[in-house]
Amino acid sequence: MSGNVALCPCGCIGKRSKGSFLEKTLRGASDPLRQTMFSEDVARQPGILQQADPRAKLIGMIVLLVAAGLVHNSLSLAVMYVATLGLAAGSRLSLGFLIKRVWLFVPIFTAIVVLPATLSIVTKGDIVLQLWTWHGEPQGFTRQGLLTALLVVSRVAVSISLVVLLTITTPWTKLLAALRSVGVPRFFVLIIGMAYRYIFLLLETVTEMYESRTSRTVGAVRHDKAARSFVGASAGALLGKANHLSEEVHQAMVARGYRGNARVIDEQRLRRTDLVFISVAILSAAAIVVGDRFLGR
């Protein structure tokens, strides 16, 4: 096994072995996901969003998402994003955590997707940065294309931020019950709930299978045909375990009276503050849309 020279904590010179890609992937994916998804500490904090009823939050977020999809000015989306950060601060969330969780994934990927639309060969307009010439015509980034890309990325960032706020500040069971109460099909809610609960169990199973194999391996692990056969056999065994587990879980849920509806122990009613929350969300969305129309003139 290859290794690179490194210093151990005691200061002695030694070799630090490089783990396999599969091992790094399993260890890197299991712990952060389990800590992030299983932790409900944030949802129990006394913040603004945590105190609101899940149904009120869901309705308010849907209204704001519709407003984000209707606006056509990046300045309006910037105002919505700042308001989203204010909601996060009022809910005692780490702004750094929210920003990294949002911007390191979907908006950056969206920017890569819409990048071709910024070029003059796709979007005609005023060229702000020339890259090449084609038959004597300058080609490059256009102002209209850049503004369109900025609008799309801003809209995605605002939408994902709202969704992240809703999921972080709401316990998972209450969120499923809120989805069911607003008319989401119970089959859809059932699939989401089961996937959320048992994806981590399957991940733990894969990790245990890999660790049991490495604990019985003498010497260096070889990435040859036998290793690839182990990966294929493990995938087949995992599929069989998942199928068997799904049957057992379904039978246990039916035996306990489950009929497809997500239920919570502490049933809550919409309070006056929840109605105020919904009203504020609707008024804010209307103000954003109307203000965007004035900015567009």
Coordinates of C-alpha atoms in Angstrom, one line a residue:
M1 CA 0.0 0.0 0.0
S2 CA 1.3 3.4 -0.9
G3 CA 1.9 5.9 1.8
N4 CA 3.3 9.4 2.3
V5 CA 5.6 10.7 5.0
A6 CA 3.9 12.5 7.8
L7 CA 4.6 13.5 11.4
C8 CA 2.7 11.8 14.1
P9 CA 1.5 13.7 17.2
C10 CA 4.7 12.7 19.1
G11 CA 6.9 14.3 16.5
C12 CA 8.3 11.0 15.1
I13 CA 8.5 10.5 11.4
G14 CA 6.2 7.8 10.1
K15 CA 4.0 6.8 7.2
R16 CA 0.4 7.7 7.0
S17 CA -1.5 5.2 5.0
K18 CA -4.0 6.3 2.4
G19 CA -7.4 4.7 2.9
S20 CA -9.4 3.4 -0.1
F21 CA -12.0 5.6 -1.8
L22 CA -14.8 3.3 -0.6
E23 CA -13.7 3.6 3.0
K24 CA -13.4 7.4 2.8
T25 CA -16.8 7.7 1.2
L26 CA -18.5 5.6 3.8
R27 CA -16.9 7.2 6.8
G28 CA -17.3 10.7 5.4
A29 CA -21.0 10.2 4.5
S30 CA -22.2 8.3 7.6
D31 CA -21.2 10.6 10.5
P32 CA -22.2 14.0 9.1
L33 CA -25.5 12.8 7.6
R34 CA -26.4 11.0 10.8
Q35 CA -25.5 14.0 13.0
T36 CA -27.3 16.5 10.7
M37 CA -30.5 14.6 9.9
F38 CA -31.1 13.0 13.3
S39 CA -30.4 16.0 15.4
E40 CA -33.5 18.0 16.4
D41 CA -31.8 20.4 18.7
V42 CA -32.3 23.3 16.4
A43 CA -36.0 22.5 16.0
R44 CA -36.4 22.6 19.8
Q45 CA -34.8 26.0 20.3
P46 CA -37.1 29.0 21.3
G47 CA -36.8 30.8 18.0
I48 CA -39.3 32.6 15.8
L49 CA -39.9 29.8 13.4
Q50 CA -39.7 27.0 16.0
Q51 CA -42.6 28.5 17.9
A52 CA -44.9 28.6 14.8
D53 CA -47.2 25.8 13.9
P54 CA -45.7 23.5 11.2
R55 CA -48.8 24.0 9.1
A56 CA -48.5 27.8 9.3
K57 CA -44.8 27.6 8.4
L58 CA -45.6 25.3 5.5
I59 CA -48.3 27.6 4.1
G60 CA -46.1 30.7 4.6
M61 CA -43.1 29.1 2.9
I62 CA -45.3 28.0 0.0
V63 CA -46.6 31.6 -0.5
L64 CA -43.0 33.0 -0.4
L65 CA -41.8 30.3 -2.8
V66 CA -44.5 31.3 -5.3
A67 CA -43.5 35.0 -4.8
A68 CA -39.9 34.1 -5.5
G69 CA -41.0 32.4 -8.7
L70 CA -43.0 35.4 -9.9
V71 CA -40.5 38.2 -9.4
H72 CA -38.3 39.2 -12.4
N73 CA -35.7 41.5 -10.7
S74 CA -32.6 40.4 -8.9
L75 CA -33.0 43.3 -6.4
S76 CA -36.3 41.9 -5.2
L77 CA -34.7 38.5 -4.7
A78 CA -31.8 40.1 -2.8
V79 CA -34.4 41.7 -0.4
M80 CA -36.0 38.3 0.0
Y81 CA -32.7 36.6 0.7
V82 CA -31.8 39.2 3.3
A83 CA -35.2 38.7 5.0
T84 CA -34.5 34.9 5.0
L85 CA -31.2 35.5 6.8
G86 CA -33.1 37.7 9.3
L87 CA -35.5 34.8 9.9
A88 CA -32.6 32.5 10.4
A89 CA -31.0 34.9 12.9
G90 CA -34.3 35.2 14.7
S91 CA -34.6 31.5 14.9
R92 CA -31.1 31.2 16.5
L93 CA -29.6 29.5 13.5
S94 CA -26.0 30.0 12.5
L95 CA -25.8 32.2 9.4
G96 CA -22.6 30.6 8.3
F97 CA -24.1 27.2 8.5
L98 CA -27.1 28.3 6.4
I99 CA -25.0 30.1 3.8
K100 CA -22.7 27.2 3.4
R101 CA -25.4 24.6 3.3
V102 CA -27.3 26.6 0.6
W103 CA -24.5 28.0 -1.6
L104 CA -22.2 24.9 -1.7
F105 CA -24.7 22.8 -3.6
V106 CA -27.7 23.9 -5.7
P107 CA -26.9 27.5 -6.7
I108 CA -23.4 26.7 -7.7
F109 CA -24.6 23.8 -9.8
T110 CA -27.3 26.1 -11.3
A111 CA -24.7 28.7 -12.2
I112 CA -22.8 26.0 -14.1
V113 CA -25.9 25.0 -15.9
V114 CA -26.9 28.5 -16.9
L115 CA -23.4 29.5 -17.8
P116 CA -23.8 28.9 -21.6
A117 CA -26.8 31.2 -21.6
T118 CA -24.5 34.1 -20.7
L119 CA -22.7 33.8 -24.1
S120 CA -23.6 35.8 -27.1
I121 CA -24.1 32.7 -29.2
V122 CA -27.0 31.8 -27.0
T123 CA -28.3 35.1 -25.7
K124 CA -27.9 38.1 -28.1
G125 CA -27.2 41.4 -26.5
D126 CA -24.6 43.9 -25.5
I127 CA -21.2 42.2 -25.1
V128 CA -19.5 43.2 -21.8
L129 CA -16.5 40.8 -22.1
Q130 CA -15.2 39.7 -25.5
L131 CA -13.8 36.2 -25.7
W132 CA -13.3 35.6 -29.4
T133 CA -14.5 36.7 -32.9
W134 CA -16.6 34.8 -35.3
H135 CA -16.7 36.0 -39.0
G136 CA -15.6 39.4 -37.8
E137 CA -18.3 39.6 -35.1
P138 CA -17.2 39.8 -31.5
Q139 CA -18.4 37.0 -29.2
G140 CA -18.4 36.7 -25.4
F141 CA -20.5 37.4 -22.3
T142 CA -23.6 39.6 -22.8
R143 CA -25.2 41.9 -20.3
Q144 CA -28.6 40.4 -20.9
G145 CA -27.3 36.8 -20.5
L146 CA -25.5 37.7 -17.2
L147 CA -28.6 39.4 -15.8
T148 CA -30.7 36.3 -16.7
A149 CA -28.1 34.0 -15.1
L150 CA -28.0 36.2 -11.9
L151 CA -31.8 36.1 -11.8
V152 CA -32.0 32.3 -12.0
V153 CA -29.2 31.7 -9.4
S154 CA -30.8 34.2 -7.0
R155 CA -34.2 32.6 -7.4
V156 CA -32.7 29.2 -6.7
A157 CA -30.8 30.5 -3.6
V158 CA -33.8 32.1 -2.1
S159 CA -36.0 29.0 -2.7
I160 CA -33.5 26.6 -1.2
S161 CA -32.9 28.9 1.8
L162 CA -36.6 28.9 2.5
V163 CA -36.9 25.1 2.2
V164 CA -33.8 24.7 4.5
L165 CA -35.3 27.0 7.1
L166 CA -38.5 25.0 7.1
T167 CA -36.9 21.6 7.4
I168 CA -34.3 22.7 10.0
T169 CA -36.8 24.4 12.4
T170 CA -39.5 21.7 12.2
P171 CA -39.4 18.2 13.6
W172 CA -39.6 15.6 10.8
T173 CA -42.8 13.9 12.1
K174 CA -44.6 17.3 12.5
L175 CA -43.5 18.3 9.0
L176 CA -44.9 15.1 7.5
A177 CA -48.2 15.7 9.4
A178 CA -48.2 19.3 8.0
L179 CA -47.7 18.1 4.5
R180 CA -50.6 15.7 4.9
S181 CA -52.9 18.4 6.3
V182 CA -52.4 20.7 3.3
G183 CA -53.5 17.9 0.9
V184 CA -50.3 16.2 -0.1
P185 CA -51.2 12.6 -1.0
R186 CA -50.5 10.2 1.8
F187 CA -48.7 7.8 -0.5
F188 CA -46.2 10.5 -1.2
V189 CA -45.8 11.4 2.5
L190 CA -45.4 7.7 3.3
I191 CA -42.5 7.3 0.8
I192 CA -40.7 10.4 2.2
G193 CA -41.1 9.3 5.8
M194 CA -39.8 5.8 5.1
A195 CA -36.9 7.0 3.0
Y196 CA -35.9 9.5 5.7
R197 CA -36.0 6.9 8.5
Y198 CA -34.3 4.0 6.8
I199 CA -31.7 5.5 4.5
F200 CA -29.5 5.9 7.5
L201 CA -30.1 2.3 8.6
L202 CA -29.1 1.0 5.2
L203 CA -26.0 3.3 5.3
E204 CA -25.1 1.8 8.7
T205 CA -25.6 -1.7 7.3
V206 CA -23.2 -0.9 4.4
T207 CA -20.6 0.5 6.9
E208 CA -20.9 -2.6 9.1
M209 CA -20.5 -4.9 6.1
Y210 CA -17.3 -3.1 5.0
E211 CA -15.8 -3.0 8.5
S212 CA -16.5 -6.7 9.0
R213 CA -14.7 -7.5 5.8
T214 CA -11.7 -5.3 6.6
S215 CA -11.4 -6.7 10.1
R216 CA -11.1 -10.2 8.6
T217 CA -8.6 -9.1 6.0
V218 CA -4.9 -9.8 6.7
G219 CA -2.4 -7.5 5.0
A220 CA -3.0 -4.7 2.6
V221 CA -6.4 -4.4 0.9
R222 CA -6.1 -5.0 -2.8
H223 CA -8.3 -3.3 -5.3
D224 CA -8.5 -6.1 -7.8
K225 CA -11.1 -8.4 -9.2
A226 CA -11.9 -9.9 -5.8
A227 CA -12.5 -6.4 -4.4
R228 CA -14.9 -5.7 -7.2
S229 CA -16.7 -9.0 -6.6
F230 CA -17.1 -8.0 -3.0
V231 CA -18.7 -4.7 -3.9
G232 CA -21.1 -6.5 -6.3
A233 CA -22.0 -9.2 -3.7
S234 CA -22.5 -6.5 -1.0
A235 CA -24.9 -4.6 -3.3
G236 CA -26.9 -7.7 -3.8
A237 CA -27.0 -8.5 -0.1
L238 CA -28.0 -5.0 0.8
L239 CA -30.8 -5.1 -1.7
G240 CA -32.1 -8.3 -0.2
K241 CA -31.8 -6.9 3.3
A242 CA -33.7 -3.8 2.3
N243 CA -36.5 -5.8 0.7
H244 CA -36.8 -8.0 3.8
L245 CA -36.7 -5.0 6.1
S246 CA -39.4 -3.2 4.2
E247 CA -41.7 -6.1 4.5
E248 CA -41.1 -6.4 8.3
V249 CA -41.6 -2.7 8.8
H250 CA -44.8 -2.7 6.8
Q251 CA -46.2 -5.6 8.8
A252 CA -45.3 -4.0 12.1
M253 CA -46.9 -0.6 11.1
V254 CA -50.1 -2.3 10.0
A255 CA -50.2 -4.3 13.2
R256 CA -50.0 -1.1 15.2
G257 CA -52.9 0.5 13.3
Y258 CA -51.1 2.5 10.7
R259 CA -53.4 3.5 7.8
G260 CA -51.2 5.8 5.8
N261 CA -51.5 9.1 7.7
A262 CA -48.7 10.7 9.5
R263 CA -49.7 11.4 13.1
V264 CA -48.0 13.2 16.0
I265 CA -48.6 12.7 19.8
D266 CA -49.1 16.3 20.6
E267 CA -51.8 17.5 18.2
Q268 CA -51.7 21.3 17.8
R269 CA -54.3 23.8 16.7
L270 CA -53.7 27.0 14.8
R271 CA -53.3 29.8 17.3
R272 CA -53.7 33.5 16.7
T273 CA -50.0 33.9 16.4
D274 CA -50.0 31.3 13.7
L275 CA -52.6 33.2 11.7
V276 CA -50.6 36.3 12.1
F277 CA -47.6 34.4 10.8
I278 CA -49.5 33.4 7.7
S279 CA -50.9 36.9 7.2
V280 CA -47.4 38.4 7.4
A281 CA -46.1 35.9 4.9
I282 CA -48.9 36.7 2.5
L283 CA -48.5 40.4 2.9
S284 CA -44.7 40.2 2.4
A285 CA -45.1 38.1 -0.7
A286 CA -47.6 40.5 -2.1
A287 CA -45.3 43.5 -1.3
I288 CA -42.4 41.7 -3.0
V289 CA -44.4 41.0 -6.2
V290 CA -45.9 44.5 -6.4
G291 CA -42.5 46.1 -5.7
D292 CA -40.9 44.0 -8.4
R293 CA -43.5 45.3 -10.9
F294 CA -42.5 48.9 -10.1
L295 CA -38.8 48.0 -10.4
G296 CA -39.4 46.4 -13.7
R297 CA -40.9 49.6 -15.2

